[in-house]
């Protein structure tokens, strides 16, 4: 009789405790798996955040680099435009009898030097254009080709005015008139302006990207 009583008691305990123990075990196991899953997800989120931050920093560096280099190019073109005006003004004053041969020669040398700096920077300028707005590369190439054509004429003219002694009086006027074409200078100025304006538009694009 006692054996039956104890067997019944043990069975009741078994029915009561085992489900609780099993539930606890499953809860612990599930919690452990969830914790491990959370760790994996946290590591993945951290990796994504690092990659994103690196991408943002890299983009910011590229934008700063492009801005700095574009500003340098804009200054080159602006200086060339200014030097072109100086030459034209010196020639005009010379023909109005209130200028000098020396001023023409000095301004011509300055423009040649600046023109060379502009042309030496063409390759890197084209790369900057492609980096900022690839769709403008064709426009840049077309304007550059036009600048080369007008620039060759101006270079020839400026080389003469900078290197050949300008005579006094009528002979000097004939020399300058023969070797300086005002229309060529205007065309050169216009081509420089187009490229400078293109560079300015790219600078504005970079500034917008930088926020």
mmCIF file of C-alpha atoms in Angstrom:
data_model
loop_
_atom_site.group_PDB
_atom_site.id
_atom_site.type_symbol
_atom_site.label_atom_id
_atom_site.label_comp_id
_atom_site.label_asym_id
_atom_site.label_seq_id
_atom_site.Cartn_x
_atom_site.Cartn_y
_atom_site.Cartn_z
ATOM 1 C CA UNK A 1 0.000 0.000 0.000
ATOM 2 C CA UNK A 2 2.854 2.322 0.902
ATOM 3 C CA UNK A 3 4.603 1.486 -2.351
ATOM 4 C CA UNK A 4 1.563 2.550 -4.296
ATOM 5 C CA UNK A 5 1.367 5.772 -2.334
ATOM 6 C CA UNK A 6 5.012 6.642 -2.967
ATOM 7 C CA UNK A 7 4.761 5.751 -6.632
ATOM 8 C CA UNK A 8 1.770 8.035 -7.009
ATOM 9 C CA UNK A 9 3.588 10.812 -5.166
ATOM 10 C CA UNK A 10 6.672 10.471 -7.356
ATOM 11 C CA UNK A 11 4.540 10.491 -10.473
ATOM 12 C CA UNK A 12 2.842 13.702 -9.390
ATOM 13 C CA UNK A 13 6.220 15.286 -8.634
ATOM 14 C CA UNK A 14 7.499 14.139 -11.989
ATOM 15 C CA UNK A 15 4.523 15.671 -13.783
ATOM 16 C CA UNK A 16 4.996 18.922 -11.866
ATOM 17 C CA UNK A 17 8.781 19.358 -11.962
ATOM 18 C CA UNK A 18 9.826 17.931 -15.311
ATOM 19 C CA UNK A 19 7.800 20.353 -17.443
ATOM 20 C CA UNK A 20 9.164 23.241 -15.378
ATOM 21 C CA UNK A 21 12.719 22.013 -15.729
ATOM 22 C CA UNK A 22 12.238 21.399 -19.440
ATOM 23 C CA UNK A 23 10.726 24.837 -19.891
ATOM 24 C CA UNK A 24 13.652 26.394 -18.015
ATOM 25 C CA UNK A 25 16.170 24.480 -20.115
ATOM 26 C CA UNK A 26 14.517 25.503 -23.347
ATOM 27 C CA UNK A 27 14.288 29.106 -22.185
ATOM 28 C CA UNK A 28 17.973 29.167 -21.283
ATOM 29 C CA UNK A 29 18.920 27.577 -24.587
ATOM 30 C CA UNK A 30 16.707 29.951 -26.558
ATOM 31 C CA UNK A 31 18.076 32.925 -24.634
ATOM 32 C CA UNK A 32 21.629 31.790 -25.331
ATOM 33 C CA UNK A 33 20.924 31.435 -29.040
ATOM 34 C CA UNK A 34 19.216 34.838 -29.099
ATOM 35 C CA UNK A 35 22.155 36.411 -27.280
ATOM 36 C CA UNK A 36 24.575 34.914 -29.800
ATOM 37 C CA UNK A 37 22.366 36.063 -32.670
ATOM 38 C CA UNK A 38 22.240 39.556 -31.151
ATOM 39 C CA UNK A 39 26.038 39.584 -30.922
ATOM 40 C CA UNK A 40 26.340 38.601 -34.595
ATOM 41 C CA UNK A 41 23.844 41.281 -35.594
ATOM 42 C CA UNK A 42 25.616 43.869 -33.444
ATOM 43 C CA UNK A 43 28.972 43.010 -35.037
ATOM 44 C CA UNK A 44 27.424 43.254 -38.509
ATOM 45 C CA UNK A 45 25.835 46.623 -37.695
ATOM 46 C CA UNK A 46 29.173 47.849 -36.365
ATOM 47 C CA UNK A 47 30.923 46.724 -39.544
ATOM 48 C CA UNK A 48 28.307 48.463 -41.689
ATOM 49 C CA UNK A 49 28.632 51.621 -39.597
ATOM 50 C CA UNK A 50 32.419 51.573 -39.958
ATOM 51 C CA UNK A 51 32.168 51.025 -43.710
ATOM 52 C CA UNK A 52 29.648 53.831 -43.991
ATOM 53 C CA UNK A 53 31.789 56.204 -41.944
ATOM 54 C CA UNK A 54 34.827 55.311 -44.038
ATOM 55 C CA UNK A 55 32.811 55.888 -47.212
ATOM 56 C CA UNK A 56 31.579 59.262 -45.925
ATOM 57 C CA UNK A 57 35.080 60.303 -44.908
ATOM 58 C CA UNK A 58 36.482 59.143 -48.242
ATOM 59 C CA UNK A 59 33.812 61.071 -50.138
ATOM 60 C CA UNK A 60 34.474 64.179 -48.045
ATOM 61 C CA UNK A 61 38.200 63.903 -48.758
ATOM 62 C CA UNK A 62 37.571 63.520 -52.504
ATOM 63 C CA UNK A 63 35.248 66.527 -52.524
ATOM 64 C CA UNK A 64 37.751 68.652 -50.623
ATOM 65 C CA UNK A 65 40.512 67.596 -53.013
ATOM 66 C CA UNK A 66 38.391 68.381 -56.085
ATOM 67 C CA UNK A 67 37.356 71.731 -54.658
ATOM 68 C CA UNK A 68 40.932 72.714 -53.871
ATOM 69 C CA UNK A 69 42.227 71.708 -57.296
ATOM 70 C CA UNK A 70 39.321 73.271 -59.195
ATOM 71 C CA UNK A 71 39.889 76.542 -57.371
ATOM 72 C CA UNK A 72 43.528 76.447 -58.472
ATOM 73 C CA UNK A 73 42.459 75.934 -62.095
ATOM 74 C CA UNK A 74 39.907 78.733 -61.858
ATOM 75 C CA UNK A 75 42.648 81.053 -60.632
ATOM 76 C CA UNK A 76 44.844 80.046 -63.578
ATOM 77 C CA UNK A 77 42.117 80.944 -66.062
ATOM 78 C CA UNK A 78 41.231 84.121 -64.229
ATOM 79 C CA UNK A 79 44.880 85.226 -64.314
ATOM 80 C CA UNK A 80 45.095 84.426 -68.045
ATOM 81 C CA UNK A 81 41.966 86.510 -68.656
ATOM 82 C CA UNK A 82 43.449 89.383 -66.685
ATOM 83 C CA UNK A 83 46.766 89.159 -68.548
ATOM 84 C CA UNK A 84 44.898 89.166 -71.870
ATOM 85 C CA UNK A 85 43.185 92.389 -70.888
ATOM 86 C CA UNK A 86 46.494 93.916 -69.854
ATOM 87 C CA UNK A 87 48.041 93.171 -73.254
ATOM 88 C CA UNK A 88 45.052 94.661 -75.083
ATOM 89 C CA UNK A 89 45.162 97.769 -72.901
ATOM 90 C CA UNK A 90 48.918 98.197 -73.407
ATOM 91 C CA UNK A 91 48.510 97.947 -77.183
ATOM 92 C CA UNK A 92 45.601 100.386 -77.134
ATOM 93 C CA UNK A 93 47.558 102.905 -75.069
ATOM 94 C CA UNK A 94 50.538 102.496 -77.377
ATOM 95 C CA UNK A 95 48.435 103.396 -80.415
ATOM 96 C CA UNK A 96 46.946 106.311 -78.477
ATOM 97 C CA UNK A 97 50.487 107.583 -77.872
ATOM 98 C CA UNK A 98 50.276 107.231 -74.083
ATOM 99 C CA UNK A 99 51.792 103.756 -73.813
ATOM 100 C CA UNK A 100 55.221 102.244 -74.290
ATOM 101 C CA UNK A 101 56.899 99.486 -76.244
ATOM 102 C CA UNK A 102 58.328 98.127 -73.006
ATOM 103 C CA UNK A 103 54.856 97.739 -71.508
ATOM 104 C CA UNK A 104 53.708 95.725 -74.529
ATOM 105 C CA UNK A 105 56.730 93.447 -74.355
ATOM 106 C CA UNK A 106 56.377 92.879 -70.599
ATOM 107 C CA UNK A 107 52.640 92.157 -70.780
ATOM 108 C CA UNK A 108 53.140 89.803 -73.733
ATOM 109 C CA UNK A 109 55.741 87.797 -71.789
ATOM 110 C CA UNK A 110 53.387 87.566 -68.834
ATOM 111 C CA UNK A 111 50.533 86.279 -70.976
ATOM 112 C CA UNK A 112 52.762 83.658 -72.629
ATOM 113 C CA UNK A 113 53.828 82.339 -69.241
ATOM 114 C CA UNK A 114 50.241 82.149 -68.030
ATOM 115 C CA UNK A 115 49.054 80.499 -71.226
ATOM 116 C CA UNK A 116 51.689 77.812 -70.780
ATOM 117 C CA UNK A 117 50.539 77.188 -67.202
ATOM 118 C CA UNK A 118 46.955 76.796 -68.410
ATOM 119 C CA UNK A 119 47.932 74.330 -71.119
ATOM 120 C CA UNK A 120 50.226 72.342 -68.809
ATOM 121 C CA UNK A 121 47.269 71.801 -66.446
ATOM 122 C CA UNK A 122 44.900 70.500 -69.148
ATOM 123 C CA UNK A 123 45.360 66.795 -68.331
ATOM 124 C CA UNK A 124 44.644 67.123 -64.622
ATOM 125 C CA UNK A 125 41.817 69.575 -65.290
ATOM 126 C CA UNK A 126 40.133 67.041 -67.562
ATOM 127 C CA UNK A 127 40.454 64.399 -64.828
ATOM 128 C CA UNK A 128 38.806 66.754 -62.344
ATOM 129 C CA UNK A 129 35.958 67.407 -64.754
ATOM 130 C CA UNK A 130 35.343 63.666 -65.152
ATOM 131 C CA UNK A 131 35.527 63.114 -61.389
ATOM 132 C CA UNK A 132 32.972 65.804 -60.568
ATOM 133 C CA UNK A 133 30.592 65.606 -63.531
ATOM 134 C CA UNK A 134 31.506 63.083 -66.238
ATOM 135 C CA UNK A 135 28.739 64.382 -68.493
ATOM 136 C CA UNK A 136 30.657 67.681 -68.826
ATOM 137 C CA UNK A 137 33.803 65.995 -70.166
ATOM 138 C CA UNK A 138 32.687 66.344 -73.785
ATOM 139 C CA UNK A 139 31.887 70.041 -73.328
ATOM 140 C CA UNK A 140 35.288 70.558 -71.743
ATOM 141 C CA UNK A 141 37.023 68.765 -74.634
ATOM 142 C CA UNK A 142 35.195 70.874 -77.222
ATOM 143 C CA UNK A 143 35.989 74.140 -75.457
ATOM 144 C CA UNK A 144 39.577 73.051 -74.948
ATOM 145 C CA UNK A 145 40.008 72.336 -78.639
ATOM 146 C CA UNK A 146 38.693 75.812 -79.460
ATOM 147 C CA UNK A 147 41.077 77.309 -76.880
ATOM 148 C CA UNK A 148 44.035 75.484 -78.435
ATOM 149 C CA UNK A 149 43.219 76.929 -81.851
ATOM 150 C CA UNK A 150 42.891 80.497 -80.603
ATOM 151 C CA UNK A 151 45.746 79.978 -78.144
ATOM 152 C CA UNK A 152 48.153 79.018 -80.934
ATOM 153 C CA UNK A 153 47.437 82.316 -82.678
ATOM 154 C CA UNK A 154 47.905 84.296 -79.483
ATOM 155 C CA UNK A 155 51.084 82.437 -78.559
ATOM 156 C CA UNK A 156 52.622 83.277 -81.925
ATOM 157 C CA UNK A 157 51.595 86.924 -81.574
ATOM 158 C CA UNK A 158 52.822 87.233 -77.981
ATOM 159 C CA UNK A 159 56.125 85.524 -78.763
ATOM 160 C CA UNK A 160 56.821 88.150 -81.402
ATOM 161 C CA UNK A 161 55.799 91.091 -79.210
ATOM 162 C CA UNK A 162 57.765 89.743 -76.243
ATOM 163 C CA UNK A 163 60.984 88.915 -78.091
ATOM 164 C CA UNK A 164 61.301 91.194 -81.104
ATOM 165 C CA UNK A 165 62.430 94.775 -80.371
ATOM 166 C CA UNK A 166 59.657 97.179 -81.289
ATOM 167 C CA UNK A 167 60.959 100.091 -83.335
ATOM 168 C CA UNK A 168 60.181 103.675 -82.547
ATOM 169 C CA UNK A 169 57.602 105.738 -84.362
ATOM 170 C CA UNK A 170 55.742 104.555 -87.444
ATOM 171 C CA UNK A 171 57.805 101.395 -87.913
ATOM 172 C CA UNK A 172 56.966 100.286 -84.392
ATOM 173 C CA UNK A 173 53.271 100.870 -84.942
ATOM 174 C CA UNK A 174 53.431 98.841 -88.112
ATOM 175 C CA UNK A 175 55.174 96.021 -86.251
ATOM 176 C CA UNK A 176 52.545 95.909 -83.515
ATOM 177 C CA UNK A 177 49.646 96.260 -85.928
ATOM 178 C CA UNK A 178 50.965 93.417 -88.070
ATOM 179 C CA UNK A 179 51.555 91.062 -85.137
ATOM 180 C CA UNK A 180 48.581 91.828 -82.918
ATOM 181 C CA UNK A 181 45.037 91.024 -84.015
ATOM 182 C CA UNK A 182 42.359 92.368 -81.716
ATOM 183 C CA UNK A 183 39.752 89.885 -82.988
ATOM 184 C CA UNK A 184 42.070 86.964 -82.252
ATOM 185 C CA UNK A 185 42.559 88.287 -78.739
ATOM 186 C CA UNK A 186 38.795 88.617 -78.239
ATOM 187 C CA UNK A 187 38.275 85.038 -79.442
ATOM 188 C CA UNK A 188 41.011 83.821 -77.111
ATOM 189 C CA UNK A 189 39.398 85.736 -74.235
ATOM 190 C CA UNK A 190 35.994 84.180 -75.006
ATOM 191 C CA UNK A 191 37.391 80.643 -75.044
ATOM 192 C CA UNK A 192 39.170 81.213 -71.741
ATOM 193 C CA UNK A 193 35.925 82.555 -70.278
ATOM 194 C CA UNK A 194 33.953 79.482 -71.379
ATOM 195 C CA UNK A 195 36.391 77.120 -69.695
ATOM 196 C CA UNK A 196 36.551 79.259 -66.576
ATOM 197 C CA UNK A 197 32.754 79.308 -66.370
ATOM 198 C CA UNK A 198 32.678 75.533 -66.731
ATOM 199 C CA UNK A 199 35.145 75.198 -63.868
ATOM 200 C CA UNK A 200 33.064 77.582 -61.754
ATOM 201 C CA UNK A 201 29.961 75.464 -62.380
ATOM 202 C CA UNK A 202 31.884 72.391 -61.182
ATOM 203 C CA UNK A 203 32.983 74.256 -58.066
ATOM 204 C CA UNK A 204 29.333 75.024 -57.276
ATOM 205 C CA UNK A 205 28.461 71.346 -57.761
ATOM 206 C CA UNK A 206 31.168 70.275 -55.311
ATOM 207 C CA UNK A 207 30.061 72.885 -52.773
ATOM 208 C CA UNK A 208 26.480 71.586 -52.963
ATOM 209 C CA UNK A 209 27.731 68.021 -52.476
ATOM 210 C CA UNK A 210 29.655 69.151 -49.415
ATOM 211 C CA UNK A 211 26.478 70.668 -48.012
#
